[in-house]
XYZ file of C-alpha atoms in Angstrom:
734
model
C 56.570 44.394 18.411
C 58.569 41.424 17.314
C 59.988 41.503 13.807
C 61.368 38.679 11.711
C 63.726 39.311 8.880
C 64.495 36.626 6.335
C 67.540 36.614 4.094
C 68.922 34.297 1.476
C 71.809 32.043 2.506
C 74.989 33.679 1.273
C 77.620 31.818 -0.760
C 81.008 32.361 0.870
C 83.262 32.154 -2.165
C 83.459 34.280 -5.241
C 83.514 31.134 -7.367
C 81.387 28.631 -5.473
C 79.808 26.440 -8.130
C 76.167 25.653 -8.565
C 74.820 22.834 -10.734
C 71.193 22.175 -9.896
C 69.992 19.217 -11.977
C 71.043 16.947 -14.806
C 68.030 15.676 -16.722
C 69.828 13.275 -19.046
C 73.144 11.447 -19.113
C 75.491 10.512 -16.282
C 77.826 13.166 -14.909
C 80.567 13.018 -12.314
C 80.463 15.753 -9.642
C 81.644 18.934 -11.368
C 84.832 20.681 -10.362
C 84.941 24.387 -9.537
C 84.696 26.760 -12.425
C 87.835 28.652 -13.317
C 88.014 31.227 -10.550
C 87.796 34.911 -11.186
C 90.733 36.868 -9.834
C 90.378 37.427 -6.104
C 92.573 39.266 -3.650
C 92.101 36.718 -0.868
C 94.740 33.952 -0.562
C 93.910 30.559 -2.044
C 91.511 28.594 0.156
C 90.236 31.686 1.963
C 86.453 32.068 2.016
C 85.209 35.459 0.936
C 81.641 36.715 0.769
C 80.571 38.048 -2.614
C 80.105 41.818 -2.744
C 76.631 43.083 -1.924
C 74.967 45.172 -4.610
C 71.992 47.429 -4.113
C 68.816 45.410 -4.480
C 67.332 46.250 -7.858
C 70.690 46.530 -9.615
C 70.726 45.328 -13.225
C 73.590 43.634 -15.009
C 74.892 45.581 -18.026
C 78.226 44.035 -19.029
C 81.134 41.820 -17.988
C 84.869 41.900 -18.604
C 88.044 40.207 -17.334
C 88.461 42.420 -14.245
C 84.930 43.482 -13.396
C 81.328 43.946 -14.444
C 78.999 46.854 -15.111
C 75.594 47.279 -13.466
C 73.046 50.040 -13.193
C 70.341 51.013 -10.747
C 67.338 53.285 -10.877
C 63.883 53.557 -12.378
C 64.404 57.091 -13.631
C 66.993 58.634 -15.907
C 69.764 59.249 -15.444
C 70.379 55.829 -13.915
C 73.290 55.162 -11.578
C 76.003 52.996 -13.137
C 78.536 51.085 -11.060
C 81.700 49.129 -11.740
C 82.432 46.129 -9.512
C 85.883 44.553 -9.417
C 86.178 40.796 -9.067
C 89.523 40.998 -7.286
C 88.390 42.760 -4.133
C 84.638 43.105 -4.557
C 84.879 46.891 -4.520
C 82.078 48.798 -6.221
C 82.203 52.427 -7.284
C 79.632 54.617 -8.907
C 80.406 56.084 -12.317
C 79.451 59.692 -13.052
C 77.197 59.790 -16.080
C 74.269 61.535 -17.638
C 73.606 59.107 -20.494
C 74.841 55.710 -19.286
C 77.495 53.223 -20.313
C 77.801 50.272 -22.673
C 80.401 47.567 -22.002
C 82.142 45.697 -24.760
C 81.693 41.969 -24.193
C 84.747 40.150 -22.881
C 86.662 43.385 -22.301
C 86.916 46.093 -19.661
C 86.054 48.819 -22.148
C 83.121 51.081 -21.327
C 81.556 53.499 -23.767
C 79.653 56.591 -22.714
C 77.789 58.268 -25.518
C 74.681 59.876 -26.870
C 73.387 59.017 -30.333
C 75.337 60.891 -32.977
C 77.449 62.778 -30.423
C 80.686 62.427 -28.501
C 81.750 58.887 -27.594
C 84.092 58.459 -24.623
C 85.872 55.116 -24.162
C 87.175 54.120 -20.710
C 89.538 51.213 -20.051
C 88.555 50.071 -16.542
C 91.430 47.568 -16.342
C 94.298 50.008 -16.930
C 92.764 53.242 -15.747
C 94.259 54.962 -18.775
C 92.916 58.389 -19.740
C 89.642 58.043 -21.668
C 89.621 58.356 -25.452
C 87.130 60.829 -26.893
C 85.619 60.418 -30.374
C 83.395 63.245 -31.559
C 81.537 61.377 -34.293
C 79.143 64.264 -34.758
C 81.827 65.696 -37.069
C 81.197 62.794 -39.493
C 77.691 63.895 -40.362
C 74.136 62.899 -39.521
C 72.571 59.500 -38.886
C 75.160 57.957 -36.556
C 73.685 56.109 -33.606
C 75.076 55.292 -30.217
C 78.058 52.975 -30.643
C 80.127 50.591 -28.578
C 83.914 50.338 -28.324
C 85.700 47.578 -30.257
C 89.087 48.806 -29.085
C 90.576 51.490 -26.844
C 90.209 54.093 -29.598
C 87.510 52.741 -31.926
C 83.748 52.178 -31.814
C 81.280 50.115 -33.828
C 78.441 52.425 -34.867
C 75.244 51.974 -36.854
C 74.344 54.760 -39.273
C 70.974 55.551 -40.797
C 71.511 56.806 -44.370
C 69.366 59.870 -45.114
C 68.647 58.281 -48.488
C 67.312 55.124 -46.851
C 68.755 51.975 -45.269
C 71.340 51.399 -42.578
C 75.040 50.674 -42.586
C 77.567 49.563 -39.971
C 80.820 51.448 -39.372
C 84.007 51.237 -37.352
C 85.051 54.746 -36.336
C 88.608 55.105 -34.996
C 90.691 57.988 -33.794
C 94.058 58.481 -35.500
C 96.764 61.105 -35.538
C 95.007 62.566 -38.555
C 91.526 62.611 -36.963
C 88.647 60.176 -37.218
C 88.727 57.269 -39.648
C 85.325 55.911 -40.735
C 85.272 52.390 -42.237
C 82.137 50.660 -43.496
C 81.513 46.984 -42.665
C 81.274 45.152 -45.971
C 78.646 42.507 -46.712
C 75.504 44.242 -45.499
C 73.333 45.004 -48.545
C 72.602 48.581 -49.460
C 69.226 49.671 -48.171
C 69.200 47.043 -45.421
C 67.214 47.820 -42.286
C 69.472 46.905 -39.338
C 67.305 45.878 -36.390
C 69.998 44.975 -33.843
C 73.735 44.835 -33.274
C 74.604 42.504 -30.400
C 77.316 40.508 -28.655
C 79.861 43.144 -29.631
C 83.403 42.122 -28.737
C 86.717 43.478 -29.934
C 86.639 40.879 -32.714
C 83.035 40.047 -33.597
C 79.448 41.202 -33.577
C 76.116 39.727 -34.627
C 73.835 41.840 -36.787
C 70.181 41.236 -37.582
C 68.787 43.048 -40.570
C 66.045 42.950 -43.150
C 66.928 43.050 -46.851
C 64.173 44.806 -48.753
C 65.548 43.389 -52.001
C 65.035 39.764 -50.896
C 62.580 37.919 -53.134
C 61.732 35.051 -50.746
C 60.687 34.901 -47.120
C 60.617 37.873 -44.820
C 64.065 39.044 -45.831
C 65.315 38.713 -42.233
C 69.003 37.823 -41.939
C 71.616 37.087 -39.287
C 75.120 38.233 -40.093
C 78.354 37.479 -38.241
C 80.766 40.405 -38.491
C 84.555 40.034 -38.349
C 85.436 43.406 -36.829
C 89.205 43.481 -37.557
C 88.526 42.539 -41.192
C 85.570 44.946 -41.415
C 83.343 42.424 -43.173
C 80.485 39.974 -42.787
C 81.847 36.405 -42.677
C 78.630 34.375 -42.284
C 74.930 34.817 -42.990
C 71.918 32.793 -41.886
C 68.310 33.019 -42.995
C 66.010 32.114 -40.067
C 62.673 30.373 -40.614
C 60.706 32.646 -38.279
C 60.969 36.098 -36.688
C 64.204 36.474 -34.743
C 64.590 37.066 -31.017
C 67.846 37.029 -29.091
C 71.134 36.172 -30.831
C 74.553 35.150 -29.481
C 77.926 34.081 -30.760
C 80.885 32.011 -29.559
C 84.169 31.156 -31.297
C 82.582 27.940 -32.603
C 78.815 28.437 -32.748
C 76.038 30.865 -33.594
C 72.747 30.630 -31.697
C 69.482 32.497 -31.964
C 65.841 32.345 -30.900
C 63.037 32.058 -33.431
C 59.424 32.968 -32.610
C 56.965 30.781 -34.574
C 54.055 32.096 -32.466
C 53.542 34.537 -29.615
C 53.758 31.722 -27.036
C 56.363 29.402 -28.566
C 60.031 29.718 -29.374
C 62.811 27.627 -30.865
C 66.430 27.863 -29.789
C 68.571 27.264 -32.870
C 72.320 26.517 -32.759
C 74.603 26.084 -35.752
C 78.342 25.843 -36.215
C 80.022 28.931 -37.506
C 80.780 28.614 -41.164
C 78.729 25.421 -41.515
C 75.538 24.782 -43.459
C 74.819 21.495 -41.648
C 71.440 20.929 -39.987
C 71.358 23.065 -36.839
C 70.226 21.912 -33.385
C 66.642 22.991 -32.683
C 65.147 23.122 -29.182
C 61.390 23.852 -29.256
C 59.968 25.667 -26.227
C 56.430 26.375 -25.033
C 55.127 29.088 -22.670
C 57.898 31.140 -24.219
C 58.041 34.895 -24.143
C 61.309 36.791 -24.438
C 63.691 33.805 -24.323
C 67.385 34.723 -24.110
C 70.238 32.549 -25.352
C 73.975 32.288 -24.600
C 76.816 29.891 -25.505
C 79.333 28.366 -23.082
C 81.799 25.797 -24.388
C 79.897 22.934 -25.975
C 76.597 23.998 -24.394
C 73.808 26.423 -25.189
C 72.147 28.290 -22.311
C 68.620 29.620 -22.411
C 66.166 31.191 -19.992
C 63.391 33.726 -19.692
C 63.054 36.672 -17.347
C 59.905 37.274 -15.348
C 60.124 34.998 -12.324
C 59.804 38.031 -10.056
C 56.892 39.631 -11.939
C 53.802 40.342 -9.793
C 51.693 37.611 -11.418
C 54.313 35.185 -12.690
C 53.050 31.616 -12.940
C 55.048 28.432 -12.998
C 57.347 28.235 -15.995
C 60.460 26.052 -16.445
C 61.940 28.763 -18.658
C 62.490 30.967 -15.596
C 65.486 28.747 -14.828
C 68.782 28.881 -16.703
C 69.035 25.622 -18.624
C 72.202 24.365 -20.309
C 71.751 21.943 -23.212
C 74.666 19.959 -24.574
C 75.500 20.479 -28.250
C 76.913 16.952 -28.557
C 74.320 14.798 -26.773
C 70.897 15.147 -25.099
C 72.026 16.169 -21.630
C 70.323 19.138 -19.980
C 71.488 20.829 -16.801
C 69.646 23.424 -14.741
C 72.406 25.875 -13.906
C 70.389 28.532 -12.035
C 66.916 28.415 -10.528
C 65.969 31.843 -11.880
C 67.030 34.009 -14.824
C 66.863 37.788 -15.156
C 69.424 38.857 -17.790
C 72.820 37.819 -19.163
C 75.862 39.161 -20.975
C 78.859 37.593 -22.677
C 81.882 37.496 -20.389
C 85.598 36.982 -20.977
C 87.289 33.756 -22.120
C 84.169 31.919 -23.193
C 82.203 32.632 -20.004
C 78.806 34.200 -19.466
C 77.716 36.463 -16.630
C 74.084 35.928 -15.656
C 71.912 37.891 -13.319
C 69.634 35.361 -11.677
C 69.331 33.312 -8.561
C 69.504 29.995 -6.774
C 67.536 28.642 -3.858
C 70.786 28.270 -1.902
C 72.465 31.619 -2.577
C 69.725 33.994 -3.638
C 69.650 36.711 -6.288
C 72.845 38.156 -7.708
C 75.395 37.958 -10.489
C 76.705 34.513 -11.450
C 79.620 33.596 -13.689
C 78.861 30.504 -15.771
C 81.831 28.613 -17.184
C 82.688 25.012 -18.097
C 83.889 22.861 -15.208
C 86.704 20.341 -15.607
C 84.306 17.875 -17.249
C 82.954 20.563 -19.562
C 79.562 20.883 -17.887
C 78.629 24.528 -17.207
C 78.566 25.542 -13.567
C 77.666 28.848 -11.918
C 79.687 30.741 -9.322
C 78.237 33.722 -7.532
C 80.324 36.858 -7.921
C 77.923 39.366 -6.345
C 74.696 39.303 -4.372
C 71.750 41.675 -4.276
C 70.764 40.325 -0.866
C 67.368 39.169 -2.125
C 66.212 35.606 -1.735
C 65.256 33.664 -4.848
C 63.138 31.375 -2.735
C 60.157 32.965 -1.087
C 61.332 34.554 2.182
C 59.799 36.399 5.109
C 61.215 39.913 5.391
C 59.319 40.865 8.519
C 56.041 40.616 10.359
C 53.738 43.188 11.877
C 51.869 41.075 14.387
C 51.324 42.962 17.659
C 52.887 41.234 20.640
C 49.649 41.770 22.590
C 46.098 41.964 21.265
C 43.652 43.314 23.834
C 40.187 42.672 22.437
C 38.576 44.550 25.311
C 40.204 47.693 23.910
C 39.992 46.949 20.197
C 37.413 45.146 18.102
C 39.837 44.049 15.389
C 43.544 43.883 14.603
C 45.556 43.969 11.378
C 48.053 41.107 11.141
C 50.655 41.598 8.424
C 53.630 39.733 6.987
C 56.103 41.173 4.456
C 57.373 38.665 1.900
C 60.222 38.874 -0.578
C 57.704 38.481 -3.401
C 54.168 39.762 -3.707
C 53.479 36.898 -6.097
C 52.504 34.344 -3.485
C 49.394 32.912 -1.918
C 49.561 32.906 1.850
C 47.614 31.734 4.872
C 48.200 32.231 8.565
C 47.151 29.716 11.182
C 46.664 31.186 14.650
C 46.670 28.625 17.462
C 45.701 29.020 21.106
C 48.468 27.233 22.987
C 46.386 26.049 25.940
C 43.446 24.602 24.013
C 45.070 23.813 20.674
C 42.165 25.414 18.842
C 43.125 27.416 15.778
C 41.942 30.003 13.254
C 42.938 29.952 9.585
C 43.268 33.323 7.841
C 43.466 33.650 4.063
C 45.743 36.638 3.589
C 45.313 39.296 0.940
C 47.933 41.529 -0.646
C 48.230 45.138 0.429
C 51.161 47.382 -0.546
C 53.667 44.557 -0.745
C 52.467 42.762 2.393
C 50.190 39.822 3.082
C 47.656 40.688 5.728
C 44.249 40.120 7.227
C 41.985 42.112 9.508
C 41.101 39.754 12.355
C 38.089 40.301 14.577
C 39.393 38.040 17.340
C 36.887 35.298 16.620
C 36.906 31.685 15.518
C 35.122 30.686 12.324
C 31.939 29.974 14.306
C 31.824 33.611 15.521
C 32.974 32.680 19.017
C 35.524 35.096 20.478
C 38.944 33.536 20.947
C 40.299 33.009 24.460
C 43.000 35.042 26.094
C 46.445 33.605 26.669
C 49.479 32.655 24.623
C 49.027 32.163 20.889
C 51.287 31.126 18.038
C 51.082 31.991 14.383
C 52.282 29.916 11.464
C 52.633 31.565 8.079
C 52.425 29.278 5.039
C 53.089 30.868 1.663
C 53.335 29.269 -1.754
C 55.525 30.956 -4.392
C 53.393 31.852 -7.374
C 56.259 31.174 -9.779
C 56.847 27.694 -8.360
C 60.508 28.421 -7.594
C 61.654 26.947 -4.300
C 59.761 25.343 -1.443
C 56.734 26.672 0.370
C 57.587 29.185 3.059
C 56.787 28.217 6.642
C 57.516 30.691 9.418
C 56.272 30.892 12.988
C 55.908 33.452 15.723
C 53.993 34.183 18.890
C 51.699 36.764 20.422
C 49.299 37.091 23.319
C 45.567 37.814 23.548
C 44.324 39.734 26.569
C 40.769 39.830 27.878
C 39.402 40.878 31.249
C 38.029 38.041 33.362
C 34.223 38.002 33.458
C 31.668 36.086 35.445
C 30.356 32.840 33.973
C 33.261 32.664 31.447
C 35.027 29.298 31.582
C 36.991 29.414 28.334
C 38.573 32.882 28.780
C 37.057 34.373 25.650
C 35.342 37.289 27.376
C 31.839 35.892 26.890
C 29.844 34.209 29.675
C 28.954 30.571 29.117
C 25.692 28.727 29.762
C 26.280 25.577 31.819
C 24.111 22.485 31.718
C 23.725 19.263 33.672
C 22.125 16.350 31.862
C 20.061 13.644 33.543
C 23.030 11.287 33.128
C 25.325 13.643 35.046
C 27.277 15.158 32.140
C 28.268 18.712 32.945
C 28.955 20.919 29.895
C 29.356 24.502 28.826
C 28.145 26.421 25.786
C 29.258 29.855 24.649
C 26.408 32.101 23.537
C 27.115 34.288 20.516
C 25.005 36.941 18.846
C 23.470 38.316 22.015
C 24.856 41.753 21.252
C 23.553 41.759 17.684
C 20.205 41.876 15.978
C 20.097 38.230 14.946
C 19.104 35.338 17.165
C 21.615 34.501 19.841
C 22.839 30.955 19.509
C 24.930 28.482 21.385
C 28.039 26.734 20.115
C 28.517 23.001 20.413
C 28.845 21.742 23.959
C 32.189 21.221 25.654
C 32.066 18.606 28.393
C 33.585 19.806 31.661
C 33.007 16.618 33.597
C 30.849 13.540 34.141
C 29.195 12.155 37.248
C 28.129 15.615 38.355
C 24.702 14.342 39.445
C 26.352 13.700 42.826
C 25.837 17.436 43.412
C 22.476 18.951 44.295
C 23.688 22.531 43.814
C 25.953 23.933 41.093
C 26.858 27.624 41.402
C 28.859 29.329 38.610
C 30.854 32.273 39.916
C 33.482 34.734 38.860
C 36.957 34.176 40.329
C 36.789 33.192 43.986
C 40.060 31.244 44.190
C 42.570 33.917 43.240
C 43.195 33.008 39.585
C 42.281 35.034 36.468
C 39.540 32.525 35.602
C 35.903 32.019 36.553
C 35.200 29.213 39.050
C 32.357 26.877 40.014
C 31.047 25.941 43.465
C 29.191 22.671 44.016
C 27.402 21.156 46.965
C 27.165 17.394 47.322
C 24.256 15.581 48.913
C 26.033 15.400 52.286
C 26.247 19.202 52.470
C 29.957 19.591 51.575
C 30.772 22.659 49.474
C 33.489 22.192 46.816
C 35.473 24.691 44.747
C 36.275 23.840 41.099
C 38.752 26.427 39.850
C 38.702 27.356 36.191
C 41.939 27.250 34.209
C 40.814 28.795 30.944
C 40.132 25.513 29.140
C 38.333 23.465 31.782
C 38.254 22.891 35.519
C 40.955 21.914 37.986
C 40.475 19.199 40.615
C 37.934 20.167 43.223
C 38.964 21.588 46.607
C 36.847 21.112 49.752
C 35.551 24.399 51.138
C 33.594 23.129 54.145
C 30.592 21.139 55.380
C 27.112 21.907 56.644
C 25.996 23.768 53.532
C 22.840 21.641 53.263
C 21.087 24.102 55.568
C 20.670 26.444 52.574
C 17.810 26.367 50.090
C 19.333 28.866 47.679
C 23.014 29.578 46.907
C 24.115 32.111 44.306
C 27.269 34.023 43.450
C 28.161 36.195 40.514
C 29.726 39.487 41.526
C 31.379 41.701 44.065
C 28.667 42.719 46.510
C 30.901 44.508 49.031
C 33.098 46.740 46.877
C 36.419 45.099 47.724
C 37.012 43.655 44.232
C 36.390 40.053 45.264
C 33.514 37.779 44.334
C 31.030 37.166 47.138
C 28.322 34.582 47.784
C 24.819 34.764 49.286
C 22.622 31.958 50.560
C 19.163 31.645 52.106
C 18.394 29.125 54.827
C 15.092 27.332 55.455
C 13.946 30.029 57.869
C 14.277 32.697 55.158
C 17.440 34.420 56.377
C 19.786 35.736 53.662
C 23.458 35.282 54.537
C 26.492 36.945 52.978
C 29.851 35.198 52.539
C 32.499 37.741 51.619
C 35.135 36.537 49.182
C 38.789 36.282 50.229
C 40.401 35.457 46.879
C 42.056 32.369 48.398
C 41.330 28.896 47.083
C 41.748 27.156 50.446
C 39.435 29.516 52.310
C 37.498 31.385 49.623
C 34.985 32.995 52.052
C 34.951 34.666 55.420
C 32.480 33.735 58.136
C 28.920 34.499 57.164
C 27.080 37.676 58.096
C 23.319 38.147 58.236
C 21.783 40.378 55.553
C 18.102 40.066 56.356
C 15.066 37.819 56.769
C 11.886 36.920 54.924
C 13.625 35.473 51.874
C 11.698 32.196 52.146
C 8.919 33.883 50.169
C 11.087 33.342 47.097
C 11.552 30.075 45.247
C 14.319 31.401 43.011
C 17.190 33.787 43.690
C 19.832 34.707 41.113
C 22.871 36.950 41.380
C 23.070 38.936 38.157
C 25.933 41.362 38.565
C 25.301 45.005 37.730
C 21.883 44.736 36.121
C 20.349 48.115 36.833
C 23.177 50.593 37.355
C 23.826 50.111 41.089
C 27.385 50.413 42.460
C 27.723 46.663 42.814
C 26.067 43.379 41.962
C 22.294 43.008 42.109
C 19.927 40.162 42.952
C 16.657 39.127 41.371
C 14.145 36.978 43.230
C 10.928 35.293 42.109
C 8.152 34.825 44.635
C 5.677 31.972 44.691
C 3.118 34.025 42.742
C 5.512 34.427 39.797
C 6.417 38.065 40.505
C 10.050 38.965 39.827
C 11.683 41.445 42.189
C 14.911 43.414 41.863
C 17.270 44.055 44.801
C 19.799 46.746 43.909
C 23.157 46.180 45.520
C 24.505 49.104 47.513
C 28.116 47.948 47.296
C 28.502 47.207 51.010
C 26.888 43.782 51.080
C 23.362 45.115 51.613
C 20.555 45.852 49.186
C 18.002 48.565 48.569
C 14.304 47.877 49.017
C 12.955 45.573 46.415
C 11.433 46.804 43.142
C 8.807 44.877 41.246
C 10.035 43.970 37.748
C 6.982 42.123 36.476
C 4.687 39.137 36.803
C 4.150 35.842 35.042
C 7.617 34.505 35.721
C 6.162 31.282 37.096
C 6.047 30.061 33.468
C 9.836 29.765 33.530
C 11.339 26.620 34.959
C 14.732 28.237 35.356
C 15.981 31.808 35.860
C 19.727 32.147 35.460
C 22.094 35.045 35.940
C 24.266 34.355 32.892
C 26.636 37.287 33.194
C 27.123 40.052 30.644
C 26.122 38.248 27.431
C 26.051 41.317 25.192
C 29.260 42.837 26.612
C 27.662 46.181 27.472
C 28.886 46.208 31.074
C 25.564 45.073 32.575
C 24.450 41.648 33.707
C 21.794 39.703 31.801
C 19.197 37.031 32.582
C 18.376 33.817 30.786
C 14.964 32.273 31.447
C 13.973 28.803 30.232
C 10.277 28.207 29.616
C 8.316 25.003 30.109
C 9.086 23.876 26.561
C 12.849 24.156 27.215
C 13.174 27.236 25.039
C 15.567 29.879 26.388
C 14.997 33.630 26.310
C 17.569 36.341 26.959
C 16.649 39.423 29.011
C 19.366 42.019 28.618
C 20.122 44.383 31.480
C 19.363 48.009 30.716
C 21.144 49.802 33.562
C 17.870 51.421 34.667
C 16.404 50.427 38.039
C 12.907 51.434 36.901
C 13.060 49.175 33.850
C 16.062 46.907 34.403
C 15.272 44.296 31.737
C 14.874 44.811 27.998
C 12.279 43.033 25.891
C 13.198 39.335 25.798
C 15.209 38.090 22.851
C 14.731 34.592 21.591
C 17.857 32.491 22.072
C 18.761 29.812 19.525
C 16.547 28.459 16.797
C 15.988 25.178 18.594
C 14.789 23.886 21.961
C 17.286 23.060 24.652
C 17.692 19.391 25.553
C 16.262 18.279 28.866
C 18.441 19.160 31.794
C 19.244 21.827 34.347
C 20.905 25.084 33.254
C 23.094 27.491 35.152
């Protein structure tokens, strides 16, 4: 089985920049963002470290970033260093919080022991047992090597914010001033060593909802700025110069609001539609915003899945990443974003101002997952043998289940194709294929290709187009000239057009029908005998013998899609009244031929399997065959060891001659009378694929009937089945 594995192109530098689009204003090509510390010499390319797929960004500092993995608690937390890309797991039962812009990690449970680790220095951790301070303290985050910012729920009602530090005399608990008594603190975010942003509701407020944003100066232990939003508040962020937040006017709209710190001037407002949980960050003179969900199972197209940077000084907008998942404040005015690009795939990206001030993204770690839709592997069998199986499951595994996909299967020799609309099943796109074209005709054997076309449901990246190959196997059968395992009905029109039609439905309860004709040749009215056979020329395909009006016998070898140029077999064949061939009559595995001359002698021509000399010298089978005006070789009709013959006498009685397998036949058996009403009696091979030959008889109104072989010599033909729902055009059928 051949497998295909797709992977995202990998960026080969820890600070390769990505700027995807500028929607307003003219920009010069951006320079590289300020590089994170790396151990490789300057100018040396280095692949970003590979994180476990499914890792989630949790924090970023000057020397590394924090991530976690796992759908069940306790999750696995890891610390990844920028300098060498090394990643190590952190032992924990409750998880870590990283202080923005620092390498401080805090491990804690609400109201219990807080342990602060400095990942940059490796100094011994500092332990603060805040449970000794009383009840109501929540889980806090470090604002220094030996202090944490903690929210406390007052038993009497309301919340307060505290800085708890360890000193030589024990724990010191200091309240942040400026938050009203009784306030309900709803979030404490963007905690650095110097600042934090608090959202709270003031129950004493007389106007509006009472919702407030407060900027906290941590060293001074006080609120230094307050803002009253116009609508419910979403995400909030802070930079040294600006405060930004998301307002939610409705459930499907949002407004990104940016104001200068300490200023009451009109803020910048960016209205957004199709907005859910929009996140906001600040980098230099730009505000970043984006919305997670691009990899959700049913994510539709949404421009908010990208990370967009909007200038705070003009109307320029830049798409920094193609996809957003989550973000944290990094060191020195940077932001670390988990997201992805079409070029580099999913991972962690550091966004910082380039030399011209425009934010650019550099990949610092990869999860190995493609942001663009990618093929992870295919489960298409290398060989499909539809003689051994009635259907096959074809499956392709994509990087996202949120995609619509089709597969086009093409027969190389004929160019004919099948289009499959794939459905989702346990993360794969697949279809159960019955080995048929859309018109119910079985597909031919031979080499096939598949082309997978998938459209990303989230609209991120181009359509996926992947190709592969497989092979269809079918056993060669008599009367089959397109290699699909079903015998064909051949016709010669009055104008000399020779064509084939595949009959479908003969093995089912509904009326058997013929597909549209495929022309095999023109000018065939030069022949007075056309004899379809199985393989007589040594190829895996059925062949045709013709006799011209001078008595020359010609071999037309099948090639699976049509007929090769004719080859002369020999002359003098105009001595025969009847010529038929359809099966092995002698038990040697080769197709034989029989013919009757004008004196009524039946002659056998044993097959050789060689195109130049397809038959041996004739041998006499018996006499008296001039009583018949129609002879047809039908293959194994009635359960004999080899091919059988049927013959119609001049009174319309049909007789069966069971083949013995040595080139001779048993005594004839009467099948029935009234066959003089049929203008043509044709051995059309095994139409219903039950291993027995069948007959087609055309009545005087050009309507065909199918007589299926039963395998019983006492009753070799089943009740006739009407073929097609129309009359056949005038012509001769074979």
